[in-house]
Amino acid sequence: MEITPYYQKDIECLHCKKKFKSTKVRSKFIKVESHETDFQPIYQNKEVNPLLYNIFVCEHCGFSFTEDYTKYFAPGVKDIIQTEVANKWVPHSFGEVRTLTEGIMAYKLGIHCGTLKKEKFINIAGLALRTAWLYRLQQNHEQEQRFMKIARDRYADSYSNDDYNGTQMSETRVLYLIAELSRRIGDIEYATRYFSKVIEKQSTSIEPKVIEMAKERWQEIRENKEKEALM
Ligand SMILES: [Zn+2]
């Protein structure tokens, strides 16, 4: 029997507790060829994109979440999710192989539910960034820009509230992403300020690669400014 890249995982909904299936990609089918300057992975196999399957969409109530969401719901939040999500949900499944458009819809549901549930800013930022990457693959520049700005703002919230602490995201990476996303949305002043913060960390950071990337971007910004000055 031929092994397909996909398998089905049993998930229990954090909100309604019912079970449903969600597709995942087998890890041996995931080979990253390179990364974009905002860490977007470019996969060797363009047909199979594991990013499309990060969000579990409960087919019964519509609550949408990732493995990073906490099981805890603050008082009153379940009622809000019931009114804002579950009562409006027309039951349907996102459990099969997803198109780019379906993947984007799943992320938007995830951002909506995660925001209502008051998940950490760092998690919401990550979802917005991945939504921007999917729009990039669709060559939808306008929506890509919109979601990069949302991601930049949530990373900035995460940095000022210190809520990335204890996650896989280091301070260096958070600062770098605030800077790089600012650069990509044309907020050069903000970008320069945050690239400088990254470079200041070079003696203490455990991420020399990210420090090097920040120096390269900073250099590019400087060269562009010089070019503009000559025009
Ligand atoms: Zn549910």
Coordinates of C-alpha atoms and ligand atoms in Angstrom, one line a residue:
M1 CA 0.0 0.0 0.0
E2 CA 1.3 3.4 -0.9
I3 CA 1.8 5.8 2.0
T4 CA 0.1 9.2 1.4
P5 CA 1.6 12.3 3.0
Y6 CA -1.5 12.7 5.1
Y7 CA -3.0 11.1 8.2
Q8 CA -6.0 11.7 10.3
K9 CA -5.7 12.7 13.9
D10 CA -8.4 12.4 16.6
I11 CA -9.0 15.7 18.3
E12 CA -11.2 16.6 21.3
C13 CA -12.7 20.1 21.1
L14 CA -11.5 22.4 23.9
H15 CA -14.9 24.1 24.0
C16 CA -17.7 21.5 23.4
K17 CA -15.6 18.4 24.2
K18 CA -16.9 16.5 21.2
K19 CA -14.5 14.6 19.0
F20 CA -13.6 15.2 15.4
K21 CA -10.8 14.3 13.0
S22 CA -8.2 16.7 11.6
T23 CA -5.7 16.1 8.8
K24 CA -1.9 16.3 9.5
V25 CA 1.1 15.8 7.3
R26 CA 3.6 13.0 8.0
S27 CA 6.9 14.5 9.1
K28 CA 8.9 12.5 6.6
F29 CA 7.0 14.3 3.8
I30 CA 8.1 17.7 5.2
K31 CA 11.4 18.9 3.9
V32 CA 12.3 22.6 4.2
E33 CA 14.3 23.9 1.3
S34 CA 15.0 27.4 2.6
H35 CA 13.4 30.2 4.7
E36 CA 12.2 33.7 3.7
T37 CA 13.6 36.6 5.8
D38 CA 10.5 36.5 8.0
F39 CA 11.1 32.7 8.6
Q40 CA 8.5 31.5 6.2
P41 CA 9.5 27.9 5.4
I42 CA 9.8 27.1 1.7
Y43 CA 9.0 23.4 1.3
Q44 CA 10.7 21.2 -1.2
N45 CA 7.3 19.6 -2.2
K46 CA 5.1 22.5 -3.3
E47 CA 2.0 20.2 -3.3
V48 CA 2.0 19.4 0.4
N49 CA 1.9 22.3 2.9
P50 CA 1.9 21.4 6.6
L51 CA 1.1 25.0 7.5
L52 CA -2.5 24.4 6.3
Y53 CA -3.2 21.9 9.1
N54 CA -2.1 23.8 12.2
I55 CA -5.6 24.8 13.1
F56 CA -8.1 22.3 14.4
V57 CA -11.6 23.4 13.5
C58 CA -14.3 21.7 15.5
E59 CA -16.9 20.5 13.0
H60 CA -19.6 20.5 15.7
C61 CA -19.3 24.0 17.3
G62 CA -16.7 25.9 15.1
F63 CA -14.3 26.5 17.9
S64 CA -10.9 26.6 16.3
F65 CA -7.6 26.2 18.1
T66 CA -4.0 24.9 17.9
E67 CA -1.9 22.6 20.0
D68 CA -0.6 25.7 21.8
Y69 CA -3.9 26.9 23.2
T70 CA -4.3 26.3 26.9
K71 CA -7.2 24.2 28.2
Y72 CA -8.1 27.0 30.6
F73 CA -11.0 29.3 29.9
A74 CA -11.3 32.5 31.9
P75 CA -14.7 33.1 33.6
G76 CA -17.3 34.2 31.1
V77 CA -15.2 33.3 28.0
K78 CA -17.1 30.1 27.3
D79 CA -20.4 32.0 27.2
I80 CA -18.9 34.5 24.7
I81 CA -17.6 31.7 22.5
Q82 CA -21.0 30.0 22.7
T83 CA -22.7 33.2 21.5
E84 CA -20.1 34.5 19.1
V85 CA -19.0 31.2 17.5
A86 CA -21.0 28.1 18.3
N87 CA -24.5 29.5 18.0
K88 CA -23.6 31.0 14.6
W89 CA -21.8 27.8 13.3
V90 CA -23.2 25.8 10.5
P91 CA -21.7 22.4 11.1
H92 CA -19.2 21.4 8.4
S93 CA -15.8 19.7 8.4
F94 CA -12.4 21.1 7.8
G95 CA -11.0 17.7 8.4
E96 CA -9.9 16.7 4.9
V97 CA -7.0 17.9 2.8
R98 CA -7.2 21.7 2.6
T99 CA -6.8 24.1 -0.2
L100 CA -5.0 27.4 0.4
T101 CA -8.3 29.2 0.7
E102 CA -9.6 26.7 3.3
G103 CA -6.3 26.9 5.2
I104 CA -6.7 30.7 5.3
M105 CA -10.3 30.4 6.5
A106 CA -9.1 28.0 9.3
Y107 CA -6.4 30.5 10.4
K108 CA -9.0 33.3 10.5
L109 CA -11.3 31.2 12.6
G110 CA -8.3 30.4 14.9
I111 CA -7.4 34.1 15.3
H112 CA -11.1 35.0 16.0
C113 CA -11.5 32.2 18.6
G114 CA -8.0 32.7 20.1
T115 CA -8.7 36.5 20.5
L116 CA -12.1 35.8 22.2
K117 CA -10.4 33.2 24.5
K118 CA -7.6 35.7 25.3
E119 CA -4.8 33.5 24.2
K120 CA -1.3 34.9 24.5
F121 CA -0.4 37.6 22.1
I122 CA 2.5 35.5 20.9
N123 CA 0.1 32.8 19.7
I124 CA -2.2 35.2 17.9
A125 CA 0.8 36.8 16.3
G126 CA 2.1 33.4 15.0
L127 CA -1.3 32.7 13.5
A128 CA -1.5 36.1 11.8
L129 CA 2.0 35.6 10.4
R130 CA 1.1 32.2 9.0
T131 CA -2.1 33.7 7.4
A132 CA 0.2 36.3 5.7
W133 CA 2.4 33.5 4.4
L134 CA -0.5 31.7 2.9
Y135 CA -1.7 34.9 1.2
R136 CA 1.8 35.3 -0.1
L137 CA 1.6 31.9 -1.7
Q138 CA -1.7 33.0 -3.2
Q139 CA 0.0 36.2 -4.4
N140 CA -2.6 38.3 -2.7
H141 CA -0.3 41.2 -1.8
E142 CA -3.0 43.4 -0.1
Q143 CA -4.1 40.7 2.3
E144 CA -0.6 39.6 2.9
Q145 CA 0.3 43.2 4.0
R146 CA -2.8 43.3 6.2
F147 CA -2.0 40.2 8.1
M148 CA 1.7 41.1 8.4
K149 CA 0.6 44.3 10.1
I150 CA -1.7 42.4 12.5
A151 CA 1.2 40.0 13.3
R152 CA 3.6 42.9 13.8
D153 CA 1.2 44.6 16.2
R154 CA 0.6 41.4 18.2
Y155 CA 4.3 40.7 18.4
A156 CA 4.8 44.2 19.8
D157 CA 2.0 43.5 22.3
S158 CA 3.7 40.3 23.3
Y159 CA 7.1 42.0 23.7
S160 CA 5.7 44.8 25.9
N161 CA 3.6 42.3 28.0
D162 CA 6.5 39.8 28.1
D163 CA 4.1 37.0 27.2
Y164 CA 6.6 35.1 24.9
N165 CA 8.4 34.1 28.1
G166 CA 8.3 30.3 28.5
T167 CA 7.4 29.7 24.8
Q168 CA 9.6 28.6 22.0
M169 CA 10.0 32.2 20.8
S170 CA 13.2 33.9 22.1
E171 CA 13.4 37.6 22.8
T172 CA 15.8 38.0 19.8
R173 CA 13.3 36.4 17.5
V174 CA 10.4 38.5 18.7
L175 CA 12.4 41.7 18.2
Y176 CA 13.6 40.5 14.8
L177 CA 10.1 39.8 13.6
I178 CA 8.7 43.1 14.9
A179 CA 11.5 44.8 12.8
E180 CA 11.3 42.6 9.7
L181 CA 7.5 42.8 9.5
S182 CA 7.7 46.6 9.9
R183 CA 10.2 46.7 7.1
R184 CA 7.9 44.6 4.9
I185 CA 4.9 46.8 5.5
G186 CA 6.9 49.9 4.8
D187 CA 7.2 51.2 8.4
I188 CA 11.0 51.8 8.1
E189 CA 11.3 53.9 11.2
Y190 CA 9.9 51.2 13.4
A191 CA 12.0 48.6 11.5
T192 CA 15.3 50.5 12.1
R193 CA 14.5 51.0 15.8
Y194 CA 13.8 47.2 16.3
F195 CA 16.7 46.0 14.2
S196 CA 19.0 48.1 16.4
K197 CA 17.5 46.4 19.5
V198 CA 18.3 43.0 18.0
I199 CA 21.9 44.0 17.1
E200 CA 22.3 45.3 20.7
K201 CA 21.7 41.8 21.9
Q202 CA 24.6 40.3 20.1
S203 CA 26.8 39.7 23.1
T204 CA 24.1 38.0 25.1
S205 CA 21.8 36.3 22.5
I206 CA 21.9 32.6 21.9
E207 CA 20.7 33.2 18.3
P208 CA 23.8 34.4 16.3
K209 CA 22.0 33.5 13.0
V210 CA 19.1 35.9 13.8
I211 CA 21.6 38.7 14.8
E212 CA 23.3 38.2 11.4
M213 CA 20.0 38.4 9.6
A214 CA 19.2 41.7 11.5
K215 CA 22.5 43.1 10.4
E216 CA 21.8 42.2 6.7
R217 CA 18.4 43.8 6.8
W218 CA 19.7 46.9 8.5
Q219 CA 22.4 47.2 5.9
E220 CA 19.8 46.8 3.1
I221 CA 17.7 49.6 4.7
R222 CA 20.8 51.9 4.8
E223 CA 21.7 51.2 1.2
N224 CA 18.1 51.9 0.1
K225 CA 18.2 55.2 2.0
E226 CA 21.5 56.2 0.3
K227 CA 20.0 55.3 -3.1
E228 CA 16.9 57.4 -2.4
A229 CA 19.1 60.3 -1.3
L230 CA 20.9 60.2 -4.7
M231 CA 17.7 60.3 -6.7
Ligands
ZN1 ZN -16.5 22.0 19.5

